[in-house]
């Protein structure tokens, strides 16, 4: 609270003090309220810190090995965050996609904060968005190779560490976009990890490196380092 | 300095503070009221979103109490496939459906129904995906104007929208195994008889 203390002083001094106080208030307001894009780096309702190759060479699959060091939210009853790999499944980037990874936050069995869980999801033409929880125990500082591969007939397989965990159907081939890293739905998140061992499946064979990948961190919320083509670190 | 000069200085300083405060308040309001839906979709304000989250928490708490009570009453008895949900399960599913709706932008879901099935078959009916386990499940289907705030998306802030949600619950634990948000209601006739959720 700004108050005023008028001092019985020689003329002009009280005026200068009031003017200085008002100027400081205005300056503080400017710093706090009028430069949000540069100063706050807020996640908003959704933000990412990832390596992203879009548009990518047309491909039928991708592998991202993700090692999550930390993944937690302040209120697991209403908040979510992800350590994830995405594969676009049409020729227009991420209009449709498949994703798999680790999710923390809202667990829909009436509980909160039951820890992290594996998940996969897809968004398909006429199929909407669907999310699935395949089970298994999540470990931090552990490599998980998340593979998404086209099997033909508009069906993609979703594998984790070489084991199948599901299939996305009625999802067209092929992909021209891939992404791996962090996603959060709120500012209050602790998340860090590494997306490495990045591979693509082109013309019937696997090869390393997402050739022209770059960093996708549009909100500036995550700290990114490494090489987005092969080995990218993210943290908040 | 005479009394009138002092009063003038106080007034000038007060006006400066009021202006500064208004500027700061306007800037803060602009930050916190930023719409959270993609272009072309219904916009939910931050205050509405906060109210929806409080509603979600309230109904989750109710559901959790019902689930614990059901576990105690069942003494480990297992649910068989295709058996209708018991009253406690039905009540918990209703509360969790309301929670789901609130978390995804809809304060008042409508026309809720629940079916009994097995997981793989249920998924083949409601969305066609192939999943890894095949236990007895309950499938809730309900309607509204949803924004998929709980969805994971590759492009920041571009949440999916739809008018139908489907949620699949393990029939024994009532843990959610799958959920979906679609624009077109799936044909659920193959799932057999439905039980109304009561909203």
PDB file of N, CA, C and O in Angstrom, chain A residues 6 12 15 18 22 25-26 33 36 44 46 48 52 77 82 97 99 108-110 112 119 122 124 127 129-134 166-167 169 179 183 185 216 219, chain B residues 1 9-10 13 16 20 24 27 31 34 57 60 64 67 100 123 127-132 149-157 159 175-182:
ATOM      1  N   UNK A   6       3.331  13.621   4.200  1.00  0.00           N
ATOM      2  CA  UNK A   6       3.727  14.986   3.863  1.00  0.00           C
ATOM      3  C   UNK A   6       4.585  15.533   4.986  1.00  0.00           C
ATOM      4  O   UNK A   6       4.175  15.567   6.135  1.00  0.00           O
ATOM      5  N   UNK A  12       8.395  22.417  -2.310  1.00  0.00           N
ATOM      6  CA  UNK A  12       8.883  21.625  -3.448  1.00  0.00           C
ATOM      7  C   UNK A  12       9.298  20.211  -3.059  1.00  0.00           C
ATOM      8  O   UNK A  12       9.184  19.295  -3.868  1.00  0.00           O
ATOM      9  N   UNK A  15       6.397  17.787  -2.964  1.00  0.00           N
ATOM     10  CA  UNK A  15       5.950  17.550  -4.341  1.00  0.00           C
ATOM     11  C   UNK A  15       6.842  16.534  -5.014  1.00  0.00           C
ATOM     12  O   UNK A  15       6.394  15.610  -5.690  1.00  0.00           O
ATOM     13  N   UNK A  18       6.185  12.955  -3.716  1.00  0.00           N
ATOM     14  CA  UNK A  18       4.950  12.386  -4.245  1.00  0.00           C
ATOM     15  C   UNK A  18       5.136  11.977  -5.700  1.00  0.00           C
ATOM     16  O   UNK A  18       4.721  10.893  -6.129  1.00  0.00           O
ATOM     17  N   UNK A  22       4.830   8.172  -7.196  1.00  0.00           N
ATOM     18  CA  UNK A  22       3.917   7.847  -8.298  1.00  0.00           C
ATOM     19  C   UNK A  22       4.674   7.257  -9.480  1.00  0.00           C
ATOM     20  O   UNK A  22       4.225   6.310 -10.122  1.00  0.00           O
ATOM     21  N   UNK A  25       5.517   3.681  -8.782  1.00  0.00           N
ATOM     22  CA  UNK A  25       4.340   2.830  -8.936  1.00  0.00           C
ATOM     23  C   UNK A  25       4.076   2.549 -10.401  1.00  0.00           C
ATOM     24  O   UNK A  25       3.792   1.423 -10.813  1.00  0.00           O
ATOM     25  N   UNK A  26       4.157   3.590 -11.212  1.00  0.00           N
ATOM     26  CA  UNK A  26       3.924   3.409 -12.651  1.00  0.00           C
ATOM     27  C   UNK A  26       4.966   2.475 -13.241  1.00  0.00           C
ATOM     28  O   UNK A  26       4.663   1.568 -14.009  1.00  0.00           O
ATOM     29  N   UNK A  33       3.011  -5.684 -15.596  1.00  0.00           N
ATOM     30  CA  UNK A  33       1.804  -5.933 -16.361  1.00  0.00           C
ATOM     31  C   UNK A  33       1.889  -5.702 -17.840  1.00  0.00           C
ATOM     32  O   UNK A  33       1.127  -6.283 -18.590  1.00  0.00           O
ATOM     33  N   UNK A  36       4.280  -8.827 -20.642  1.00  0.00           N
ATOM     34  CA  UNK A  36       4.154 -10.242 -20.282  1.00  0.00           C
ATOM     35  C   UNK A  36       4.860 -11.161 -21.250  1.00  0.00           C
ATOM     36  O   UNK A  36       5.412 -12.159 -20.866  1.00  0.00           O
ATOM     37  N   UNK A  44       0.735 -20.857 -19.771  1.00  0.00           N
ATOM     38  CA  UNK A  44      -0.659 -20.722 -20.165  1.00  0.00           C
ATOM     39  C   UNK A  44      -1.378 -22.038 -19.968  1.00  0.00           C
ATOM     40  O   UNK A  44      -1.094 -22.779 -19.028  1.00  0.00           O
ATOM     41  N   UNK A  46      -1.281 -24.491 -22.198  1.00  0.00           N
ATOM     42  CA  UNK A  46      -0.603 -25.580 -22.886  1.00  0.00           C
ATOM     43  C   UNK A  46       0.720 -25.082 -23.418  1.00  0.00           C
ATOM     44  O   UNK A  46       0.762 -24.034 -24.072  1.00  0.00           O
ATOM     45  N   UNK A  48       4.983 -26.413 -24.708  1.00  0.00           N
ATOM     46  CA  UNK A  48       5.855 -27.514 -25.095  1.00  0.00           C
ATOM     47  C   UNK A  48       7.319 -27.112 -25.019  1.00  0.00           C
ATOM     48  O   UNK A  48       7.672 -25.947 -25.190  1.00  0.00           O
ATOM     49  N   UNK A  52      11.422 -30.996 -32.739  1.00  0.00           N
ATOM     50  CA  UNK A  52      10.315 -31.108 -33.681  1.00  0.00           C
ATOM     51  C   UNK A  52      10.835 -31.071 -35.099  1.00  0.00           C
ATOM     52  O   UNK A  52      11.628 -30.179 -35.445  1.00  0.00           O
ATOM     53  N   UNK A  77      -4.849 -33.241  -8.846  1.00  0.00           N
ATOM     54  CA  UNK A  77      -6.295 -33.409  -8.981  1.00  0.00           C
ATOM     55  C   UNK A  77      -6.836 -32.702 -10.215  1.00  0.00           C
ATOM     56  O   UNK A  77      -7.908 -33.048 -10.713  1.00  0.00           O
ATOM     57  N   UNK A  82       3.178 -34.087 -19.534  1.00  0.00           N
ATOM     58  CA  UNK A  82       3.517 -35.258 -20.333  1.00  0.00           C
ATOM     59  C   UNK A  82       4.982 -35.231 -20.739  1.00  0.00           C
ATOM     60  O   UNK A  82       5.572 -34.166 -20.940  1.00  0.00           O
ATOM     61  N   UNK A  97      -2.633 -37.311 -35.616  1.00  0.00           N
ATOM     62  CA  UNK A  97      -1.398 -37.810 -35.047  1.00  0.00           C
ATOM     63  C   UNK A  97      -1.618 -38.991 -34.122  1.00  0.00           C
ATOM     64  O   UNK A  97      -2.739 -39.363 -33.800  1.00  0.00           O
ATOM     65  N   UNK A  99       0.460 -40.444 -30.438  1.00  0.00           N
ATOM     66  CA  UNK A  99       1.469 -40.080 -29.455  1.00  0.00           C
ATOM     67  C   UNK A  99       1.562 -41.168 -28.402  1.00  0.00           C
ATOM     68  O   UNK A  99       0.608 -41.920 -28.170  1.00  0.00           O
ATOM     69  N   UNK A 108      -8.153 -40.909 -13.367  1.00  0.00           N
ATOM     70  CA  UNK A 108      -9.597 -40.931 -13.327  1.00  0.00           C
ATOM     71  C   UNK A 108     -10.144 -42.150 -12.628  1.00  0.00           C
ATOM     72  O   UNK A 108     -10.790 -42.993 -13.238  1.00  0.00           O
ATOM     73  N   UNK A 109      -9.841 -42.294 -11.367  1.00  0.00           N
ATOM     74  CA  UNK A 109     -10.524 -43.325 -10.602  1.00  0.00           C
ATOM     75  C   UNK A 109     -10.907 -42.761  -9.251  1.00  0.00           C
ATOM     76  O   UNK A 109     -10.983 -43.477  -8.266  1.00  0.00           O
ATOM     77  N   UNK A 110     -11.127 -41.460  -9.240  1.00  0.00           N
ATOM     78  CA  UNK A 110     -11.496 -40.803  -8.000  1.00  0.00           C
ATOM     79  C   UNK A 110     -10.319 -40.408  -7.146  1.00  0.00           C
ATOM     80  O   UNK A 110     -10.482 -39.835  -6.085  1.00  0.00           O
ATOM     81  N   UNK A 112      -6.232 -38.719  -6.735  1.00  0.00           N
ATOM     82  CA  UNK A 112      -5.298 -37.741  -7.268  1.00  0.00           C
ATOM     83  C   UNK A 112      -3.895 -38.161  -6.883  1.00  0.00           C
ATOM     84  O   UNK A 112      -3.689 -38.801  -5.867  1.00  0.00           O
ATOM     85  N   UNK A 119       0.885 -43.887 -21.288  1.00  0.00           N
ATOM     86  CA  UNK A 119      -0.336 -43.648 -22.046  1.00  0.00           C
ATOM     87  C   UNK A 119       0.012 -43.630 -23.525  1.00  0.00           C
ATOM     88  O   UNK A 119       1.180 -43.527 -23.900  1.00  0.00           O
ATOM     89  N   UNK A 122      -4.439 -40.979 -29.857  1.00  0.00           N
ATOM     90  CA  UNK A 122      -4.462 -40.611 -31.272  1.00  0.00           C
ATOM     91  C   UNK A 122      -5.554 -39.603 -31.540  1.00  0.00           C
ATOM     92  O   UNK A 122      -6.495 -39.444 -30.754  1.00  0.00           O
ATOM     93  N   UNK A 124      -7.740 -38.679 -34.995  1.00  0.00           N
ATOM     94  CA  UNK A 124      -7.911 -39.242 -36.332  1.00  0.00           C
ATOM     95  C   UNK A 124      -9.058 -38.593 -37.081  1.00  0.00           C
ATOM     96  O   UNK A 124      -9.982 -38.071 -36.449  1.00  0.00           O
ATOM     97  N   UNK A 127     -12.484 -39.881 -36.187  1.00  0.00           N
ATOM     98  CA  UNK A 127     -12.333 -40.719 -35.002  1.00  0.00           C
ATOM     99  C   UNK A 127     -12.170 -39.938 -33.719  1.00  0.00           C
ATOM    100  O   UNK A 127     -12.263 -40.501 -32.630  1.00  0.00           O
ATOM    101  N   UNK A 129     -10.390 -37.605 -30.727  1.00  0.00           N
ATOM    102  CA  UNK A 129      -9.220 -37.812 -29.879  1.00  0.00           C
ATOM    103  C   UNK A 129      -9.526 -38.931 -28.900  1.00  0.00           C
ATOM    104  O   UNK A 129     -10.571 -38.928 -28.256  1.00  0.00           O
ATOM    105  N   UNK A 130      -8.599 -39.895 -28.788  1.00  0.00           N
ATOM    106  CA  UNK A 130      -8.781 -41.001 -27.859  1.00  0.00           C
ATOM    107  C   UNK A 130      -7.494 -41.277 -27.115  1.00  0.00           C
ATOM    108  O   UNK A 130      -6.418 -41.321 -27.718  1.00  0.00           O
ATOM    109  N   UNK A 131      -7.611 -41.484 -25.817  1.00  0.00           N
ATOM    110  CA  UNK A 131      -6.446 -41.693 -24.964  1.00  0.00           C
ATOM    111  C   UNK A 131      -6.591 -43.028 -24.242  1.00  0.00           C
ATOM    112  O   UNK A 131      -7.690 -43.392 -23.801  1.00  0.00           O
ATOM    113  N   UNK A 132      -5.469 -43.746 -24.107  1.00  0.00           N
ATOM    114  CA  UNK A 132      -5.481 -45.090 -23.539  1.00  0.00           C
ATOM    115  C   UNK A 132      -4.357 -45.241 -22.529  1.00  0.00           C
ATOM    116  O   UNK A 132      -3.279 -44.650 -22.686  1.00  0.00           O
ATOM    117  N   UNK A 133      -4.601 -46.066 -21.501  1.00  0.00           N
ATOM    118  CA  UNK A 133      -3.606 -46.284 -20.461  1.00  0.00           C
ATOM    119  C   UNK A 133      -3.235 -47.768 -20.433  1.00  0.00           C
ATOM    120  O   UNK A 133      -3.973 -48.596 -19.901  1.00  0.00           O
ATOM    121  N   UNK A 134      -2.089 -48.114 -20.999  1.00  0.00           N
ATOM    122  CA  UNK A 134      -1.744 -49.528 -21.176  1.00  0.00           C
ATOM    123  C   UNK A 134      -1.170 -50.221 -19.954  1.00  0.00           C
ATOM    124  O   UNK A 134      -0.954 -51.404 -19.977  1.00  0.00           O
ATOM    125  N   UNK A 166      -0.604 -51.311 -28.418  1.00  0.00           N
ATOM    126  CA  UNK A 166      -1.873 -50.944 -29.016  1.00  0.00           C
ATOM    127  C   UNK A 166      -1.731 -50.628 -30.487  1.00  0.00           C
ATOM    128  O   UNK A 166      -0.616 -50.617 -31.038  1.00  0.00           O
ATOM    129  N   UNK A 167      -2.882 -50.401 -31.134  1.00  0.00           N
ATOM    130  CA  UNK A 167      -2.917 -50.044 -32.547  1.00  0.00           C
ATOM    131  C   UNK A 167      -3.899 -48.902 -32.757  1.00  0.00           C
ATOM    132  O   UNK A 167      -5.017 -48.931 -32.209  1.00  0.00           O
ATOM    133  N   UNK A 169      -6.206 -47.297 -35.456  1.00  0.00           N
ATOM    134  CA  UNK A 169      -6.816 -47.715 -36.716  1.00  0.00           C
ATOM    135  C   UNK A 169      -7.488 -46.532 -37.407  1.00  0.00           C
ATOM    136  O   UNK A 169      -7.720 -45.480 -36.796  1.00  0.00           O
ATOM    137  N   UNK A 179       7.758 -35.273 -33.291  1.00  0.00           N
ATOM    138  CA  UNK A 179       8.086 -34.384 -32.182  1.00  0.00           C
ATOM    139  C   UNK A 179       8.288 -35.226 -30.937  1.00  0.00           C
ATOM    140  O   UNK A 179       7.640 -36.259 -30.761  1.00  0.00           O
ATOM    141  N   UNK A 183       5.372 -31.587 -22.496  1.00  0.00           N
ATOM    142  CA  UNK A 183       4.174 -30.789 -22.615  1.00  0.00           C
ATOM    143  C   UNK A 183       3.612 -30.568 -21.220  1.00  0.00           C
ATOM    144  O   UNK A 183       3.609 -31.485 -20.392  1.00  0.00           O
ATOM    145  N   UNK A 185       0.295 -28.387 -19.029  1.00  0.00           N
ATOM    146  CA  UNK A 185      -0.953 -27.632 -19.143  1.00  0.00           C
ATOM    147  C   UNK A 185      -1.036 -26.522 -18.105  1.00  0.00           C
ATOM    148  O   UNK A 185      -2.108 -25.934 -17.929  1.00  0.00           O
ATOM    149  N   UNK A 216      11.153 -26.807 -30.498  1.00  0.00           N
ATOM    150  CA  UNK A 216       9.778 -26.283 -30.432  1.00  0.00           C
ATOM    151  C   UNK A 216       9.506 -25.888 -28.987  1.00  0.00           C
ATOM    152  O   UNK A 216       9.242 -26.744 -28.135  1.00  0.00           O
ATOM    153  N   UNK A 219       6.468 -20.971 -26.172  1.00  0.00           N
ATOM    154  CA  UNK A 219       6.165 -20.117 -25.029  1.00  0.00           C
ATOM    155  C   UNK A 219       7.437 -19.706 -24.287  1.00  0.00           C
ATOM    156  O   UNK A 219       7.373 -18.865 -23.393  1.00  0.00           O
TER     157      UNK A 219
ATOM    158  N   UNK B   1       5.405  26.569   1.767  1.00  0.00           N
ATOM    159  CA  UNK B   1       4.297  26.109   0.918  1.00  0.00           C
ATOM    160  C   UNK B   1       3.002  26.239   1.692  1.00  0.00           C
ATOM    161  O   UNK B   1       2.924  25.791   2.841  1.00  0.00           O
ATOM    162  N   UNK B   9      -0.695  19.084  -4.299  1.00  0.00           N
ATOM    163  CA  UNK B   9       0.320  18.043  -4.474  1.00  0.00           C
ATOM    164  C   UNK B   9      -0.226  16.666  -4.112  1.00  0.00           C
ATOM    165  O   UNK B   9       0.074  15.659  -4.741  1.00  0.00           O
ATOM    166  N   UNK B  10      -1.032  16.620  -3.040  1.00  0.00           N
ATOM    167  CA  UNK B  10      -1.628  15.347  -2.651  1.00  0.00           C
ATOM    168  C   UNK B  10      -2.552  14.840  -3.752  1.00  0.00           C
ATOM    169  O   UNK B  10      -2.555  13.659  -4.100  1.00  0.00           O
ATOM    170  N   UNK B  13      -0.526  13.597  -6.724  1.00  0.00           N
ATOM    171  CA  UNK B  13       0.084  12.306  -6.426  1.00  0.00           C
ATOM    172  C   UNK B  13      -0.940  11.189  -6.392  1.00  0.00           C
ATOM    173  O   UNK B  13      -0.712  10.079  -6.880  1.00  0.00           O
ATOM    174  N   UNK B  16      -1.904  10.195  -9.872  1.00  0.00           N
ATOM    175  CA  UNK B  16      -0.827   9.398 -10.495  1.00  0.00           C
ATOM    176  C   UNK B  16      -0.874   7.957 -10.030  1.00  0.00           C
ATOM    177  O   UNK B  16      -0.723   7.020 -10.804  1.00  0.00           O
ATOM    178  N   UNK B  20      -1.659   4.646 -12.311  1.00  0.00           N
ATOM    179  CA  UNK B  20      -0.705   3.534 -12.339  1.00  0.00           C
ATOM    180  C   UNK B  20      -1.378   2.242 -11.939  1.00  0.00           C
ATOM    181  O   UNK B  20      -1.161   1.184 -12.528  1.00  0.00           O
ATOM    182  N   UNK B  24      -1.872  -1.175 -14.218  1.00  0.00           N
ATOM    183  CA  UNK B  24      -1.411  -2.490 -13.765  1.00  0.00           C
ATOM    184  C   UNK B  24      -2.554  -3.488 -13.720  1.00  0.00           C
ATOM    185  O   UNK B  24      -2.420  -4.636 -14.115  1.00  0.00           O
ATOM    186  N   UNK B  27      -3.506  -4.575 -17.221  1.00  0.00           N
ATOM    187  CA  UNK B  27      -2.517  -5.489 -17.778  1.00  0.00           C
ATOM    188  C   UNK B  27      -2.662  -6.871 -17.181  1.00  0.00           C
ATOM    189  O   UNK B  27      -2.594  -7.895 -17.868  1.00  0.00           O
ATOM    190  N   UNK B  31      -3.766 -10.527 -19.005  1.00  0.00           N
ATOM    191  CA  UNK B  31      -3.000 -11.779 -18.930  1.00  0.00           C
ATOM    192  C   UNK B  31      -3.872 -12.928 -18.484  1.00  0.00           C
ATOM    193  O   UNK B  31      -3.837 -14.001 -19.062  1.00  0.00           O
ATOM    194  N   UNK B  34      -6.972 -14.567 -20.810  1.00  0.00           N
ATOM    195  CA  UNK B  34      -6.689 -14.997 -22.174  1.00  0.00           C
ATOM    196  C   UNK B  34      -7.492 -16.239 -22.516  1.00  0.00           C
ATOM    197  O   UNK B  34      -7.471 -17.221 -21.791  1.00  0.00           O
ATOM    198  N   UNK B  57     -13.222 -31.188  -8.950  1.00  0.00           N
ATOM    199  CA  UNK B  57     -12.673 -31.680  -7.682  1.00  0.00           C
ATOM    200  C   UNK B  57     -13.788 -32.170  -6.768  1.00  0.00           C
ATOM    201  O   UNK B  57     -13.683 -33.212  -6.113  1.00  0.00           O
ATOM    202  N   UNK B  60     -15.063 -35.465  -8.069  1.00  0.00           N
ATOM    203  CA  UNK B  60     -14.063 -36.518  -7.875  1.00  0.00           C
ATOM    204  C   UNK B  60     -14.089 -37.001  -6.428  1.00  0.00           C
ATOM    205  O   UNK B  60     -13.986 -38.181  -6.161  1.00  0.00           O
ATOM    206  N   UNK B  64     -14.732 -40.752  -5.261  1.00  0.00           N
ATOM    207  CA  UNK B  64     -13.731 -41.491  -4.486  1.00  0.00           C
ATOM    208  C   UNK B  64     -14.366 -42.125  -3.259  1.00  0.00           C
ATOM    209  O   UNK B  64     -14.090 -43.291  -2.924  1.00  0.00           O
ATOM    210  N   UNK B  67     -16.312 -45.125  -4.369  1.00  0.00           N
ATOM    211  CA  UNK B  67     -15.438 -46.238  -4.767  1.00  0.00           C
ATOM    212  C   UNK B  67     -14.912 -46.969  -3.541  1.00  0.00           C
ATOM    213  O   UNK B  67     -14.885 -48.201  -3.491  1.00  0.00           O
ATOM    214  N   UNK B 100     -15.215 -35.495 -15.544  1.00  0.00           N
ATOM    215  CA  UNK B 100     -14.607 -35.491 -16.875  1.00  0.00           C
ATOM    216  C   UNK B 100     -15.106 -34.321 -17.705  1.00  0.00           C
ATOM    217  O   UNK B 100     -14.346 -33.632 -18.379  1.00  0.00           O
ATOM    218  N   UNK B 123     -13.796 -50.799 -27.073  1.00  0.00           N
ATOM    219  CA  UNK B 123     -12.987 -49.861 -27.852  1.00  0.00           C
ATOM    220  C   UNK B 123     -13.256 -50.017 -29.341  1.00  0.00           C
ATOM    221  O   UNK B 123     -13.254 -49.030 -30.091  1.00  0.00           O
ATOM    222  N   UNK B 127     -14.473 -46.384 -30.795  1.00  0.00           N
ATOM    223  CA  UNK B 127     -13.504 -45.623 -31.577  1.00  0.00           C
ATOM    224  C   UNK B 127     -12.635 -46.449 -32.504  1.00  0.00           C
ATOM    225  O   UNK B 127     -11.922 -45.899 -33.324  1.00  0.00           O
ATOM    226  N   UNK B 128     -12.669 -47.761 -32.404  1.00  0.00           N
ATOM    227  CA  UNK B 128     -11.934 -48.610 -33.337  1.00  0.00           C
ATOM    228  C   UNK B 128     -10.500 -48.900 -32.960  1.00  0.00           C
ATOM    229  O   UNK B 128      -9.858 -49.753 -33.571  1.00  0.00           O
ATOM    230  N   UNK B 129      -9.945 -48.218 -31.972  1.00  0.00           N
ATOM    231  CA  UNK B 129      -8.570 -48.492 -31.585  1.00  0.00           C
ATOM    232  C   UNK B 129      -8.461 -49.889 -30.959  1.00  0.00           C
ATOM    233  O   UNK B 129      -9.430 -50.421 -30.396  1.00  0.00           O
ATOM    234  N   UNK B 130      -7.270 -50.459 -31.051  1.00  0.00           N
ATOM    235  CA  UNK B 130      -7.003 -51.771 -30.495  1.00  0.00           C
ATOM    236  C   UNK B 130      -6.120 -51.604 -29.266  1.00  0.00           C
ATOM    237  O   UNK B 130      -5.032 -51.012 -29.355  1.00  0.00           O
ATOM    238  N   UNK B 131      -6.588 -52.108 -28.151  1.00  0.00           N
ATOM    239  CA  UNK B 131      -5.887 -51.908 -26.889  1.00  0.00           C
ATOM    240  C   UNK B 131      -5.323 -53.237 -26.386  1.00  0.00           C
ATOM    241  O   UNK B 131      -5.555 -54.286 -26.977  1.00  0.00           O
ATOM    242  N   UNK B 132      -4.587 -53.158 -25.279  1.00  0.00           N
ATOM    243  CA  UNK B 132      -3.759 -54.295 -24.898  1.00  0.00           C
ATOM    244  C   UNK B 132      -4.404 -55.258 -23.899  1.00  0.00           C
ATOM    245  O   UNK B 132      -3.919 -56.389 -23.754  1.00  0.00           O
ATOM    246  N   UNK B 149      -9.387 -30.004 -22.815  1.00  0.00           N
ATOM    247  CA  UNK B 149      -8.280 -29.450 -22.047  1.00  0.00           C
ATOM    248  C   UNK B 149      -7.380 -30.528 -21.446  1.00  0.00           C
ATOM    249  O   UNK B 149      -6.226 -30.267 -21.130  1.00  0.00           O
ATOM    250  N   UNK B 150      -7.914 -31.726 -21.248  1.00  0.00           N
ATOM    251  CA  UNK B 150      -7.120 -32.810 -20.688  1.00  0.00           C
ATOM    252  C   UNK B 150      -6.394 -33.613 -21.765  1.00  0.00           C
ATOM    253  O   UNK B 150      -5.730 -34.603 -21.454  1.00  0.00           O
ATOM    254  N   UNK B 151      -6.509 -33.200 -23.007  1.00  0.00           N
ATOM    255  CA  UNK B 151      -5.843 -33.919 -24.088  1.00  0.00           C
ATOM    256  C   UNK B 151      -4.408 -33.431 -24.238  1.00  0.00           C
ATOM    257  O   UNK B 151      -4.092 -32.270 -23.974  1.00  0.00           O
ATOM    258  N   UNK B 152      -3.571 -34.327 -24.693  1.00  0.00           N
ATOM    259  CA  UNK B 152      -2.201 -33.970 -25.042  1.00  0.00           C
ATOM    260  C   UNK B 152      -2.159 -33.689 -26.538  1.00  0.00           C
ATOM    261  O   UNK B 152      -2.643 -34.503 -27.324  1.00  0.00           O
ATOM    262  N   UNK B 153      -1.626 -32.546 -26.907  1.00  0.00           N
ATOM    263  CA  UNK B 153      -1.636 -32.137 -28.316  1.00  0.00           C
ATOM    264  C   UNK B 153      -0.234 -31.689 -28.726  1.00  0.00           C
ATOM    265  O   UNK B 153       0.511 -31.164 -27.905  1.00  0.00           O
ATOM    266  N   UNK B 154       0.131 -31.870 -29.994  1.00  0.00           N
ATOM    267  CA  UNK B 154       1.469 -31.459 -30.422  1.00  0.00           C
ATOM    268  C   UNK B 154       1.616 -29.967 -30.656  1.00  0.00           C
ATOM    269  O   UNK B 154       2.722 -29.434 -30.524  1.00  0.00           O
ATOM    270  N   UNK B 155       0.526 -29.290 -31.002  1.00  0.00           N
ATOM    271  CA  UNK B 155       0.570 -27.848 -31.243  1.00  0.00           C
ATOM    272  C   UNK B 155      -0.030 -27.125 -30.047  1.00  0.00           C
ATOM    273  O   UNK B 155      -1.187 -27.367 -29.698  1.00  0.00           O
ATOM    274  N   UNK B 156       0.756 -26.234 -29.458  1.00  0.00           N
ATOM    275  CA  UNK B 156       0.335 -25.599 -28.206  1.00  0.00           C
ATOM    276  C   UNK B 156      -1.039 -24.958 -28.306  1.00  0.00           C
ATOM    277  O   UNK B 156      -1.295 -24.129 -29.187  1.00  0.00           O
ATOM    278  N   UNK B 157      -1.916 -25.354 -27.389  1.00  0.00           N
ATOM    279  CA  UNK B 157      -3.206 -24.707 -27.246  1.00  0.00           C
ATOM    280  C   UNK B 157      -4.280 -25.151 -28.207  1.00  0.00           C
ATOM    281  O   UNK B 157      -5.415 -24.701 -28.102  1.00  0.00           O
ATOM    282  N   UNK B 159      -6.564 -27.525 -28.690  1.00  0.00           N
ATOM    283  CA  UNK B 159      -7.239 -28.663 -28.086  1.00  0.00           C
ATOM    284  C   UNK B 159      -8.337 -29.196 -28.996  1.00  0.00           C
ATOM    285  O   UNK B 159      -9.011 -28.431 -29.681  1.00  0.00           O
ATOM    286  N   UNK B 175     -11.180 -47.769 -12.392  1.00  0.00           N
ATOM    287  CA  UNK B 175     -10.142 -46.911 -12.945  1.00  0.00           C
ATOM    288  C   UNK B 175     -10.395 -46.737 -14.441  1.00  0.00           C
ATOM    289  O   UNK B 175     -10.798 -47.671 -15.132  1.00  0.00           O
ATOM    290  N   UNK B 176     -10.154 -45.543 -14.923  1.00  0.00           N
ATOM    291  CA  UNK B 176     -10.368 -45.277 -16.346  1.00  0.00           C
ATOM    292  C   UNK B 176      -9.261 -45.931 -17.157  1.00  0.00           C
ATOM    293  O   UNK B 176      -8.067 -45.736 -16.874  1.00  0.00           O
ATOM    294  N   UNK B 177      -9.646 -46.709 -18.137  1.00  0.00           N
ATOM    295  CA  UNK B 177      -8.666 -47.340 -19.013  1.00  0.00           C
ATOM    296  C   UNK B 177      -8.531 -46.592 -20.335  1.00  0.00           C
ATOM    297  O   UNK B 177      -7.473 -46.661 -20.971  1.00  0.00           O
ATOM    298  N   UNK B 178      -9.584 -45.870 -20.741  1.00  0.00           N
ATOM    299  CA  UNK B 178      -9.586 -45.139 -22.005  1.00  0.00           C
ATOM    300  C   UNK B 178     -10.639 -44.036 -21.933  1.00  0.00           C
ATOM    301  O   UNK B 178     -11.625 -44.178 -21.213  1.00  0.00           O
ATOM    302  N   UNK B 179     -10.401 -42.982 -22.711  1.00  0.00           N
ATOM    303  CA  UNK B 179     -11.445 -41.969 -22.867  1.00  0.00           C
ATOM    304  C   UNK B 179     -11.295 -41.313 -24.218  1.00  0.00           C
ATOM    305  O   UNK B 179     -10.217 -41.336 -24.821  1.00  0.00           O
ATOM    306  N   UNK B 180     -12.402 -40.769 -24.718  1.00  0.00           N
ATOM    307  CA  UNK B 180     -12.353 -40.170 -26.039  1.00  0.00           C
ATOM    308  C   UNK B 180     -13.279 -38.975 -26.153  1.00  0.00           C
ATOM    309  O   UNK B 180     -14.213 -38.797 -25.369  1.00  0.00           O
ATOM    310  N   UNK B 181     -12.991 -38.150 -27.157  1.00  0.00           N
ATOM    311  CA  UNK B 181     -13.772 -36.943 -27.429  1.00  0.00           C
ATOM    312  C   UNK B 181     -13.986 -36.887 -28.930  1.00  0.00           C
ATOM    313  O   UNK B 181     -13.024 -36.802 -29.706  1.00  0.00           O
ATOM    314  N   UNK B 182     -15.240 -36.973 -29.372  1.00  0.00           N
ATOM    315  CA  UNK B 182     -15.535 -37.064 -30.797  1.00  0.00           C
ATOM    316  C   UNK B 182     -16.640 -36.098 -31.173  1.00  0.00           C
ATOM    317  O   UNK B 182     -17.396 -35.628 -30.328  1.00  0.00           O
TER     318      UNK B 182
END
